[in-house]
């Protein structure tokens, strides 16, 4: 087996039994990605402005030809063995699935670095595949490049010189993204630039205004030994295209060009040939780069919807996919060094391994299709990604409340989120749409406000101001932030009687409305009051600061005295009194808000995220929102009642994110009985972002063993065999809330 790259940090090693589900996203923030599979394959080509799980373009793979001096050549796909299941109606099907592969594979990772170690007794070389995309904290530009760097290190095990070639093949799939459309009229061109040479891919039929319009490039930094074919031979019968390529490459490790035909989506191939001395090594680097400028959004319009182009920021930095390769290649050495510096320092820290893994690997969500930057540079996010589309639009406030990675690593991006929330999604009366519609002149069109989301945004403004030290940023957003807080006090609002306690109709992250005082909303509200007090005081608004302090103290006393049952905090269900303010109710799942006994409430249940406001308050340095002793008793109760060692007695009628003997922190339990006939329908489930937030608070409060136990339970589920270590789902893949895991770094280091 090839040795690992000693210069690249490694946090986790996955043996051959734990490779099946690995998919490490290779791409920059807001650019889309292609993922490196555990055995060295490329999967999930999500470059065209939308998710495309499972999409692998035809005949897109790398292959090796190796011939020792005086010996026979051997040709293999540069991947480990294909994993089960194999059953299908026509045999196993996949990219060149019948071609020989390496017998042994191992995967080593420390995001964004992935290494695949390949070995085979039939091959005189050991191979190390190295793949990454630059990731430089505090520099969104360097971390937002549309490129996948794929490097092959070939090590000669023998005493004889070996002639070796690596060939990369890639279909020009422009015109489709694996979901819709067909690549027609596509053309591949061989080009030689100053920094790279290779295949430039474009389409002659996809219109420049279409969402699928764009270009790609498969290039190498090699200066010599390069051969290519712009297109595989025109398909005649079944296997002939692949056979022609395989025979040509196997013959001498060189590629003969083929006259491009008129077939859809021509496959281009690029090979680099080199001589490897006995016991020596050689390195060959490829780049896959892309440029798809026309990101679009859909907004309601009458009985249908309208398409609006918002563009991609990264596309403004390059002319096309070839230009991206030419400009990025000369910078790779420095970009790689900066990325190594960050990841090495992170991995070398004395933080627990499971905390480092959870925090680091969930950063991949920033580079998935969950996250994007519009042409003006602003940062937005879905909640997560379905297989073929974004899931739950609009940088949903109560989901993004939990995550901490963006603020602490890319403050300039998170500040654009605050700007959008307060300057565009908040109306003059303080109503904040908890989902942002695009373009921005439609930002507040959602028509609903979320109690937890809106209050959390006030806390995030305080956090981001502290981190940036930018008083201008605070002064610009404060007027609308104050309005957003005061909105709680309007007639029929969340705290219409202004006693510091939310009693009204409170839409929240469970996708329901809670009625009456409850710990989830109480924490966010008390935290927002404290944050507003600090900001108002700094800005010289002493009277408003005093108002916030008075409400905070009144509300905190009341919640401690009335919702704490001796073990944890409960919800006091109160049917709505009078009219509910416009925009605070009406969720389709909720039913009639005027009924006397509202369904789907938590009631006296124990919620795993009931103290999430306290988690956020500690992140912000705002102190205790509730009595410290009761906070700690509640954390003990959450572990006692909500942590499950397996699922064999847990009846879950909702989404099953955990099965069989897996451990989890379930959302809600009823240890004292009294479960409503129609409870909050989320109480059966577990969401990793909520598990992390609760675990981080445990660590913040000195319950380190409990916090680590929860972190470990989560990461044990994402072991490469059962699930990808780089994709924690909730409502879709790469769910934003899971970046609450970065809070573990804050808890252990004490950084604020």
XYZ file of C-alpha atoms in Angstrom:
752
model
C 0.000 0.000 0.000
C 1.279 3.440 -0.917
C 2.290 5.551 2.097
C 0.165 8.566 2.936
C 1.297 12.051 2.061
C 3.199 13.008 5.195
C 2.731 16.691 4.423
C -1.047 16.369 4.436
C -2.742 16.059 7.822
C -4.894 12.973 8.388
C -7.670 12.936 10.954
C -9.544 9.739 10.007
C -8.534 6.539 8.187
C -11.191 4.335 6.610
C -10.371 0.719 5.789
C -11.753 -1.160 2.810
C -14.885 -2.151 4.729
C -15.815 1.496 5.317
C -15.571 3.081 1.865
C -18.955 2.488 0.275
C -20.731 5.696 1.292
C -17.791 8.113 1.371
C -18.274 11.147 -0.867
C -15.950 14.068 -0.121
C -17.113 17.239 -1.933
C -14.439 18.855 -4.111
C -15.363 22.430 -4.950
C -15.366 25.927 -3.531
C -17.924 27.893 -1.541
C -20.836 28.603 -3.840
C -19.358 26.833 -6.871
C -20.859 23.351 -6.826
C -18.843 20.188 -6.360
C -17.854 16.798 -7.646
C -17.280 14.263 -4.881
C -14.380 11.889 -4.334
C -15.678 8.433 -3.508
C -14.087 6.167 -0.954
C -12.513 3.875 -3.527
C -11.214 6.725 -5.691
C -14.172 7.172 -8.043
C -15.763 10.520 -8.831
C -19.467 10.715 -8.040
C -22.268 13.219 -7.516
C -21.267 15.699 -10.225
C -23.173 18.705 -8.854
C -21.725 21.515 -10.967
C -24.783 22.897 -12.771
C -26.418 25.069 -10.099
C -28.377 22.275 -8.454
C -27.841 19.036 -6.527
C -27.419 15.883 -8.598
C -26.918 12.996 -6.189
C -25.976 9.825 -8.012
C -25.150 11.600 -11.265
C -21.964 10.251 -12.858
C -21.346 11.334 -16.472
C -20.723 8.514 -18.928
C -17.186 7.130 -18.966
C -15.802 9.652 -16.485
C -12.899 7.988 -14.673
C -9.107 7.784 -14.422
C -7.019 4.806 -15.574
C -3.403 3.668 -15.238
C -1.141 1.934 -17.722
C 2.141 0.631 -16.287
C 4.874 -1.309 -18.104
C 8.058 -2.425 -16.305
C 11.226 -2.635 -18.351
C 11.243 -5.978 -20.136
C 7.835 -6.907 -18.743
C 4.183 -6.810 -19.768
C 1.998 -3.778 -19.429
C -1.017 -3.751 -17.152
C -3.973 -1.368 -17.391
C -6.459 -0.709 -14.598
C -9.071 1.823 -13.596
C -7.602 3.919 -10.768
C -10.160 2.837 -8.220
C -10.542 0.220 -5.544
C -12.907 -2.735 -5.944
C -16.578 -2.045 -6.659
C -18.753 -2.624 -3.605
C -22.088 -4.481 -3.393
C -24.943 -4.605 -4.129
C -24.419 -6.042 -7.605
C -27.856 -7.424 -8.449
C -29.789 -5.865 -11.317
C -31.731 -6.940 -14.364
C -28.723 -6.641 -16.668
C -25.704 -7.115 -14.415
C -23.914 -4.438 -12.428
C -23.957 -1.124 -14.238
C -21.735 1.860 -13.695
C -18.913 3.813 -15.278
C -16.671 1.243 -16.995
C -17.905 -1.201 -14.385
C -16.478 -4.266 -16.117
C -12.922 -2.957 -16.383
C -10.244 -4.186 -13.931
C -9.599 -2.199 -10.773
C -7.125 -2.308 -7.910
C -7.609 -5.026 -5.318
C -7.000 -2.927 -2.223
C -8.026 0.584 -1.235
C -7.946 2.771 1.864
C -9.239 6.308 2.380
C -7.562 8.936 4.561
C -9.184 12.273 5.267
C -8.865 15.595 6.991
C -11.312 17.806 5.137
C -10.775 19.197 2.541
C -7.983 16.689 1.927
C -8.820 13.183 0.716
C -6.275 10.468 -0.022
C -7.044 7.108 -1.609
C -4.289 4.512 -1.247
C -4.394 1.858 -3.972
C -2.340 -1.321 -4.316
C -2.470 -4.511 -6.335
C 0.078 -7.352 -6.748
C -0.572 -7.280 -10.503
C 0.608 -3.667 -10.742
C 4.287 -2.735 -10.266
C 3.254 0.614 -8.798
C 1.523 1.699 -5.635
C -0.777 4.660 -6.228
C -1.834 7.468 -3.964
C -4.683 9.612 -5.215
C -4.685 13.040 -3.563
C -7.650 15.371 -4.002
C -8.606 18.720 -2.496
C -9.985 22.185 -3.096
C -8.388 25.179 -1.338
C -9.931 26.066 2.028
C -8.513 29.140 3.739
C -10.490 30.456 6.737
C -11.241 34.189 6.621
C -10.672 34.201 2.861
C -13.865 33.365 0.985
C -12.197 34.204 -2.336
C -9.493 31.556 -2.002
C -12.067 29.137 -0.587
C -14.501 29.713 -3.444
C -12.684 28.390 -6.509
C -14.463 26.189 -9.098
C -11.886 23.430 -9.259
C -11.195 19.885 -8.144
C -7.475 19.167 -7.824
C -6.721 15.491 -8.430
C -3.140 14.303 -8.115
C -1.690 10.843 -8.616
C 1.556 9.870 -6.893
C 2.983 6.741 -8.538
C 5.575 4.774 -6.540
C 7.659 2.067 -8.182
C 7.941 -0.971 -5.906
C 10.315 -2.825 -8.221
C 13.992 -2.776 -9.149
C 13.113 -2.017 -12.777
C 12.195 1.212 -14.501
C 8.464 1.515 -15.180
C 6.835 3.523 -17.932
C 3.501 4.732 -16.591
C 0.593 6.747 -17.913
C -2.479 8.144 -16.196
C -5.468 8.984 -18.368
C -8.492 10.965 -17.263
C -11.721 10.658 -19.224
C -14.748 12.903 -18.841
C -18.011 13.283 -20.676
C -18.979 16.720 -21.894
C -22.380 16.675 -20.223
C -23.185 20.365 -20.693
C -26.902 20.575 -21.386
C -27.836 18.158 -18.646
C -27.166 17.876 -14.938
C -28.212 14.286 -14.515
C -31.830 15.259 -14.022
C -33.102 16.852 -17.166
C -31.895 17.779 -20.616
C -29.613 16.038 -23.059
C -26.123 17.076 -24.157
C -26.400 17.861 -27.838
C -24.162 19.910 -30.090
C -21.326 19.698 -27.577
C -17.731 20.068 -28.664
C -14.360 19.351 -27.053
C -11.213 21.240 -27.983
C -7.599 20.533 -27.058
C -5.859 23.658 -25.832
C -2.392 24.534 -24.619
C -2.103 27.439 -22.213
C 0.670 28.962 -20.135
C -0.106 26.967 -16.999
C -2.155 23.983 -18.197
C -3.033 21.964 -21.265
C -6.016 19.772 -21.833
C -9.608 19.468 -23.014
C -11.945 22.458 -23.036
C -15.625 21.524 -23.124
C -18.500 23.679 -24.325
C -21.861 23.492 -26.078
C -22.963 25.047 -29.356
C -26.676 24.614 -28.686
C -27.300 25.570 -25.033
C -28.286 29.230 -24.982
C -26.171 31.671 -22.995
C -29.203 32.644 -20.926
C -30.048 29.081 -19.859
C -29.327 27.726 -16.395
C -27.439 24.811 -17.934
C -25.167 27.068 -19.973
C -21.488 26.859 -19.115
C -18.087 25.374 -19.864
C -15.765 22.830 -18.254
C -12.143 21.776 -18.604
C -10.087 18.679 -17.883
C -6.474 19.821 -17.726
C -3.037 18.872 -16.454
C -0.098 20.889 -15.209
C 2.300 18.456 -16.931
C 4.572 20.059 -19.520
C 5.496 16.898 -21.463
C 4.304 13.368 -22.136
C 0.768 14.580 -22.851
C -1.579 12.897 -25.345
C -5.296 13.268 -25.805
C -8.422 12.497 -27.727
C -11.077 15.136 -28.136
C -13.775 12.513 -28.532
C -14.142 8.802 -28.254
C -15.079 7.040 -31.461
C -18.640 7.400 -32.617
C -20.799 4.735 -31.014
C -21.661 1.889 -33.364
C -22.497 -1.096 -31.212
C -22.686 -1.265 -27.433
C -19.108 -1.658 -26.187
C -16.985 -0.338 -29.037
C -16.316 3.148 -27.633
C -14.882 1.827 -24.374
C -13.050 -1.000 -26.125
C -11.419 1.399 -28.571
C -10.235 3.633 -25.720
C -9.013 0.703 -23.628
C -7.103 -0.925 -26.481
C -5.481 2.356 -27.491
C -4.428 3.284 -23.953
C -3.293 -0.251 -23.083
C -1.084 -0.454 -26.165
C 1.522 2.153 -25.196
C -0.004 4.485 -22.605
C -0.589 7.119 -25.262
C -3.877 8.279 -26.731
C -4.613 8.724 -30.389
C -7.002 11.537 -31.173
C -10.334 10.705 -32.735
C -12.203 12.918 -35.149
C -15.084 14.360 -33.153
C -18.386 12.870 -34.237
C -21.883 14.225 -33.853
C -22.746 12.090 -30.858
C -24.251 13.708 -27.795
C -21.919 14.497 -24.949
C -18.545 13.536 -26.430
C -16.090 11.962 -23.988
C -12.697 13.655 -23.895
C -9.568 11.942 -22.587
C -6.240 13.355 -21.445
C -3.167 11.234 -20.654
C 0.221 11.978 -19.119
C 3.107 9.528 -19.592
C 6.209 9.430 -17.398
C 9.184 7.211 -16.580
C 9.595 6.064 -12.979
C 13.021 4.834 -11.823
C 13.410 1.803 -9.532
C 11.992 2.560 -6.071
C 11.230 6.071 -7.291
C 8.060 8.157 -7.500
C 6.468 10.539 -9.963
C 3.492 12.871 -9.585
C 0.836 13.745 -12.159
C -1.705 16.501 -11.464
C -5.087 17.004 -13.121
C -7.614 19.781 -12.670
C -11.335 19.642 -13.299
C -12.670 23.195 -13.544
C -16.060 24.615 -14.468
C -18.050 27.785 -15.048
C -21.877 27.775 -14.944
C -22.906 31.408 -14.454
C -26.709 31.262 -14.593
C -28.033 30.287 -11.189
C -31.773 30.897 -11.132
C -34.419 31.001 -8.423
C -38.163 30.475 -8.580
C -40.627 32.792 -6.894
C -44.420 32.472 -6.656
C -46.408 34.271 -9.320
C -50.152 33.757 -9.424
C -50.928 30.063 -9.708
C -47.417 29.285 -10.882
C -43.966 30.757 -10.409
C -41.415 32.848 -12.247
C -37.752 32.211 -12.974
C -35.240 34.821 -11.881
C -31.541 34.843 -12.643
C -29.374 35.657 -9.623
C -26.086 34.401 -11.046
C -23.014 33.019 -9.306
C -20.320 35.119 -7.701
C -17.525 32.726 -8.666
C -18.474 33.061 -12.328
C -17.704 36.783 -12.208
C -14.085 35.951 -11.378
C -13.389 33.896 -14.515
C -14.355 34.068 -18.189
C -15.050 30.343 -18.476
C -13.937 26.912 -17.252
C -10.638 27.110 -19.134
C -9.835 30.539 -17.727
C -10.467 29.161 -14.236
C -7.870 26.415 -14.754
C -5.325 28.827 -16.239
C -5.660 31.278 -13.348
C -5.864 28.757 -10.505
C -3.037 26.402 -11.560
C -0.160 28.878 -10.966
C -1.552 29.587 -7.479
C -1.998 25.964 -6.415
C 1.243 25.652 -4.481
C 0.459 28.633 -2.303
C -3.223 27.748 -1.928
C -2.338 24.216 -0.909
C 0.197 25.487 1.638
C -2.369 27.805 3.225
C -4.930 25.014 3.379
C -2.396 22.652 4.935
C -1.458 25.291 7.496
C -5.056 25.562 8.690
C -5.904 21.859 8.682
C -2.593 20.788 10.221
C -2.927 23.249 13.079
C -6.528 22.194 13.599
C -5.741 18.464 13.619
C -2.691 18.937 15.843
C -4.732 20.624 18.556
C -5.504 18.744 21.752
C -9.249 18.809 21.170
C -11.009 15.425 21.289
C -10.815 13.636 17.953
C -14.572 13.269 17.629
C -15.119 16.989 18.166
C -12.524 17.829 15.532
C -14.060 15.389 13.068
C -17.618 16.652 13.560
C -16.567 20.281 13.224
C -14.158 19.882 10.305
C -16.146 17.466 8.150
C -19.362 19.464 8.353
C -17.534 22.432 6.836
C -18.101 20.602 3.554
C -21.698 21.873 3.712
C -20.398 25.351 2.869
C -19.135 23.907 -0.424
C -22.147 21.785 -1.273
C -25.152 22.980 -3.244
C -26.744 23.885 0.103
C -24.732 27.109 0.002
C -24.357 29.657 -2.773
C -23.294 33.229 -3.469
C -25.287 35.384 -5.834
C -23.542 37.467 -8.449
C -23.281 40.435 -6.074
C -21.295 38.324 -3.590
C -24.023 37.847 -0.976
C -24.155 34.463 0.733
C -27.359 32.389 0.880
C -28.317 28.859 1.762
C -31.001 26.274 1.475
C -31.718 24.231 4.572
C -30.245 21.248 2.745
C -30.294 19.499 -0.611
C -32.640 16.899 -1.988
C -31.172 14.537 -4.548
C -31.998 16.822 -7.463
C -32.973 20.182 -5.978
C -32.482 22.527 -3.074
C -34.591 21.768 -0.015
C -36.439 24.530 1.842
C -35.411 27.883 0.411
C -34.438 31.182 1.829
C -31.574 30.914 4.337
C -34.185 29.759 6.835
C -33.478 31.753 9.992
C -34.381 29.153 12.573
C -32.218 26.506 10.872
C -29.201 28.732 10.271
C -29.525 29.962 13.897
C -27.840 26.782 15.092
C -24.787 26.714 12.837
C -21.611 28.474 13.975
C -19.056 27.633 11.287
C -19.785 30.459 8.855
C -19.541 33.229 11.431
C -16.277 32.035 12.957
C -14.540 31.129 9.694
C -15.996 33.475 7.062
C -17.305 36.538 8.841
C -17.659 38.542 5.653
C -20.140 35.977 4.328
C -22.214 35.755 7.492
C -22.465 39.548 7.656
C -24.131 39.543 4.242
C -26.739 37.198 5.731
C -27.442 39.689 8.518
C -27.676 42.492 5.977
C -30.235 40.555 3.945
C -32.260 39.564 7.021
C -32.564 43.043 8.465
C -32.350 45.378 5.472
C -34.316 43.307 2.972
C -36.388 40.628 4.754
C -37.550 42.838 7.646
C -40.454 45.171 7.010
C -40.834 48.602 8.552
C -42.991 47.220 11.386
C -40.318 44.682 12.376
C -41.891 41.659 10.694
C -39.063 39.455 9.383
C -39.774 36.853 6.734
C -38.017 33.775 8.032
C -37.323 32.657 4.467
C -35.789 35.060 1.972
C -37.186 35.071 -1.530
C -34.946 36.100 -4.401
C -34.414 38.463 -6.077
C -34.073 40.738 -3.077
C -37.006 42.949 -3.971
C -39.090 39.868 -3.069
C -37.127 39.124 0.107
C -40.009 39.611 2.557
C -42.655 37.871 0.458
C -42.707 34.721 2.593
C -45.543 36.169 4.659
C -44.655 34.358 7.888
C -42.390 35.228 10.784
C -40.728 32.639 13.013
C -40.343 33.454 16.681
C -37.122 31.504 17.181
C -35.672 32.570 13.827
C -36.308 36.276 14.347
C -34.963 36.395 17.883
C -31.957 34.309 16.870
C -31.106 36.850 14.173
C -30.865 39.558 16.829
C -28.400 37.364 18.740
C -26.432 36.630 15.570
C -26.142 40.336 14.825
C -24.569 40.818 18.242
C -22.222 37.845 17.679
C -21.139 39.025 14.236
C -20.597 42.592 15.417
C -18.376 41.317 18.226
C -16.373 39.155 15.855
C -15.915 41.890 13.255
C -15.482 44.904 15.494
C -17.263 46.830 12.746
C -19.337 49.588 14.345
C -20.577 50.729 10.946
C -22.043 47.279 10.369
C -23.897 47.495 13.694
C -25.137 51.040 13.160
C -26.463 50.207 9.703
C -28.494 47.223 10.862
C -29.476 48.234 14.373
C -32.634 50.237 13.510
C -34.247 47.208 11.825
C -32.881 44.846 14.483
C -34.568 46.936 17.168
C -37.784 46.865 15.137
C -37.487 43.073 14.826
C -37.299 42.738 18.601
C -40.123 45.214 19.213
C -42.288 43.224 16.809
C -42.727 40.707 19.628
C -44.750 43.314 21.503
C -47.391 44.147 18.895
C -51.059 43.313 19.645
C -51.617 39.622 19.052
C -47.843 39.104 19.006
C -45.472 36.787 20.793
C -45.202 38.918 23.939
C -48.111 41.291 23.559
C -48.323 41.953 27.304
C -44.601 42.775 27.467
C -43.755 40.649 30.461
C -40.625 39.049 28.970
C -42.400 35.762 28.242
C -43.579 34.571 24.839
C -47.154 33.358 25.091
C -48.500 33.960 21.592
C -48.590 31.885 18.421
C -44.932 30.973 17.899
C -43.938 29.423 14.593
C -40.626 27.636 15.042
C -38.114 25.146 13.738
C -40.379 22.139 14.314
C -42.463 23.504 11.399
C -45.332 24.077 13.814
C -46.733 26.818 15.991
C -46.281 26.467 19.745
C -48.956 28.127 21.894
C -48.063 29.345 25.339
C -44.754 29.726 27.192
C -42.138 27.114 26.343
C -38.401 26.822 26.932
C -37.406 26.726 23.252
C -38.790 30.152 22.409
C -38.111 31.525 25.890
C -34.388 30.963 25.449
C -34.197 32.649 22.062
C -36.279 35.592 23.319
C -34.286 36.077 26.515
C -31.072 35.849 24.523
C -32.320 38.452 22.047
C -33.268 40.793 24.919
C -29.761 40.472 26.371
C -28.108 41.011 22.995
C -30.311 44.027 22.292
C -29.516 45.451 25.716
C -25.786 45.276 24.980
C -26.098 46.770 21.515
C -28.466 49.548 22.618
C -26.208 50.457 25.522
C -23.171 50.656 23.222
C -25.073 52.881 20.797
C -26.194 55.246 23.531
C -29.839 54.165 23.668
C -29.894 53.792 27.440
C -33.676 53.864 27.810
C -34.186 51.024 25.350
C -31.341 49.087 26.965
C -33.094 49.421 30.324
C -36.358 48.220 28.794
C -34.631 45.126 27.445
C -32.968 44.461 30.813
C -36.265 44.785 32.683
C -38.037 42.417 30.298
C -35.148 39.978 30.455
C -35.135 39.844 34.239
C -38.917 39.565 34.435
C -39.054 36.820 31.800
C -36.148 34.864 33.230
C -37.683 34.830 36.713
C -41.038 33.723 35.359
C -39.674 30.894 33.227
C -37.543 29.573 36.081
C -40.465 29.732 38.508
C -43.210 28.385 36.230
C -41.767 26.130 33.532
C -39.109 24.231 35.478
C -40.570 21.038 36.947
C -37.592 20.108 39.108
C -35.879 18.166 36.308
C -36.370 20.132 33.084
C -38.425 22.906 31.513
C -41.908 22.230 30.114
C -44.318 23.976 27.795
C -47.432 25.518 29.309
C -49.975 25.114 26.523
C -52.278 28.108 26.229
C -54.911 28.392 23.505
C -54.740 31.706 21.666
C -56.645 34.604 23.181
C -58.228 36.885 20.657
C -56.725 37.573 17.274
C -53.298 36.347 16.298
C -51.196 39.001 14.589
C -50.913 38.740 10.843
C -48.014 36.606 9.679
C -47.645 34.604 12.904
C -49.814 31.616 12.074
C -51.328 29.691 9.238
C -48.884 26.842 8.765
C -50.641 24.177 6.733
C -49.805 21.454 9.243
C -51.153 23.350 12.214
C -54.878 23.442 11.588
C -57.333 25.891 13.153
C -55.463 28.313 15.417
C -58.640 29.259 17.250
C -59.467 25.866 18.657
C -59.511 25.479 22.406
C -57.034 22.625 22.543
C -54.237 23.189 19.974
C -52.770 19.937 18.697
C -49.116 19.111 18.020
C -47.690 20.769 21.099
C -44.817 19.487 23.279
C -46.649 20.085 26.541
C -44.856 18.451 29.453
C -42.328 16.700 27.247
C -38.569 16.933 27.624
C -37.083 18.574 24.493
C -33.458 17.962 23.589
C -32.992 21.546 22.361
C -35.009 23.284 25.056
C -31.868 25.209 26.090
C -30.581 26.128 22.644
C -30.938 29.808 23.514
C -28.495 29.251 26.371
C -26.101 27.491 23.982
C -26.173 30.574 21.762
C -25.883 32.946 24.726
C -22.674 31.216 25.809
C -21.333 31.430 22.246
C -22.028 35.178 22.353
C -20.732 35.690 25.891
C -24.104 36.930 27.149
C -24.110 34.991 30.404
C -26.907 32.900 31.867
C -30.444 33.349 30.655
C -31.864 31.072 33.339
C -30.675 29.816 36.715
C -27.379 28.022 36.342
C -28.404 25.240 38.715
C -31.585 24.585 36.744
C -29.741 24.679 33.431
C -27.419 21.953 34.693
C -30.252 19.842 36.099
C -31.991 20.093 32.743
C -28.894 18.872 30.911
C -28.729 15.850 33.208
C -32.371 15.138 32.456
C -31.861 15.438 28.700
C -29.156 12.766 28.854
C -31.245 10.631 31.200
C -34.451 10.728 29.206
C -33.531 11.568 25.611
C -30.334 9.615 24.976
C -31.147 6.215 23.496
C -28.599 3.399 23.301
C -30.403 1.711 20.412
C -33.639 1.821 18.441
C -35.104 -1.568 19.250
C -37.791 -0.141 21.574
C -38.168 3.267 19.938
C -41.302 3.624 17.795
C -40.706 6.388 15.268
C -43.504 7.214 12.840
C -41.490 10.044 11.259
C -38.135 10.115 9.465
C -35.689 7.516 10.717
C -32.224 9.059 10.811
C -31.060 6.383 13.227
C -31.775 2.639 13.134
C -30.989 -0.686 14.778
C -28.219 -0.488 17.389
C -27.308 3.144 16.724
C -27.341 5.676 19.551
C -29.039 9.053 19.388
C -30.440 12.009 21.283
C -34.143 11.897 20.429
C -35.945 15.225 20.061
C -38.617 14.694 22.713
C -39.686 12.272 25.428
C -42.428 12.124 28.074
C -40.730 10.645 31.152
C -43.676 11.653 33.369
C -46.320 10.465 30.941
C -48.907 12.843 29.621
C -47.973 12.668 25.982
C -50.661 14.489 23.955
C -52.713 12.323 21.633
C -51.380 14.457 18.777
C -47.922 15.579 19.943
C -45.390 17.716 18.121
C -44.708 15.368 15.242
C -40.952 15.962 15.408
C -40.560 14.469 18.865
C -39.866 11.003 17.434
C -36.866 12.168 15.405
C -33.241 13.149 15.954
C -31.435 15.870 14.055
C -27.653 16.054 14.237
C -27.645 19.850 14.513
C -29.819 19.686 17.610
C -27.775 16.806 19.008
C -24.630 18.891 18.580
C -26.147 22.042 20.092
C -27.247 20.132 23.200
C -23.883 18.390 23.438
C -21.972 21.664 23.125
C -24.020 23.179 25.948
C -23.198 20.122 28.050
C -19.512 20.803 27.441
C -19.968 24.506 28.160
C -21.547 23.549 31.481
C -18.826 21.089 32.482
C -20.672 17.902 31.555
C -17.850 16.931 29.222
C -18.383 13.159 29.234
C -22.034 13.543 28.275
C -21.230 16.002 25.522
C -18.565 13.732 24.060
C -20.902 10.765 24.254
C -23.452 12.574 22.105
C -20.809 13.715 19.605
C -19.502 10.161 19.357
C -22.976 8.733 18.877
C -23.494 11.026 15.899
C -20.159 10.428 14.238
C -20.381 6.655 14.719
C -23.350 6.755 12.384
C -21.316 8.480 9.660
C -18.573 5.899 9.407
C -18.180 5.590 5.629
C -19.892 2.197 5.524
C -23.406 3.262 6.532
C -23.340 6.963 5.652
C -20.933 9.487 4.202
C -18.772 11.261 6.813
C -19.265 14.456 4.780
C -23.048 14.571 4.560
C -25.241 14.875 7.644
C -28.868 15.075 6.454
C -32.043 16.407 8.021
C -34.405 17.950 5.503
C -32.038 17.062 2.681
C -28.340 16.279 2.352
C -25.614 18.547 3.753
C -27.994 20.109 6.241
C -26.966 23.557 7.475
C -27.971 22.988 11.109
C -25.287 20.306 11.450
C -22.657 23.059 11.398
C -23.623 23.616 15.037
C -20.798 21.102 15.460
C -18.328 23.992 15.189
C -19.671 25.034 18.579
C -17.669 22.150 20.003
C -14.486 24.003 19.070
C -15.737 27.108 20.863
C -16.682 25.125 23.970
C -13.279 23.441 24.224
C -11.162 26.488 23.488
C -13.286 29.040 25.316
C -13.047 31.342 22.307
C -15.691 34.054 21.901
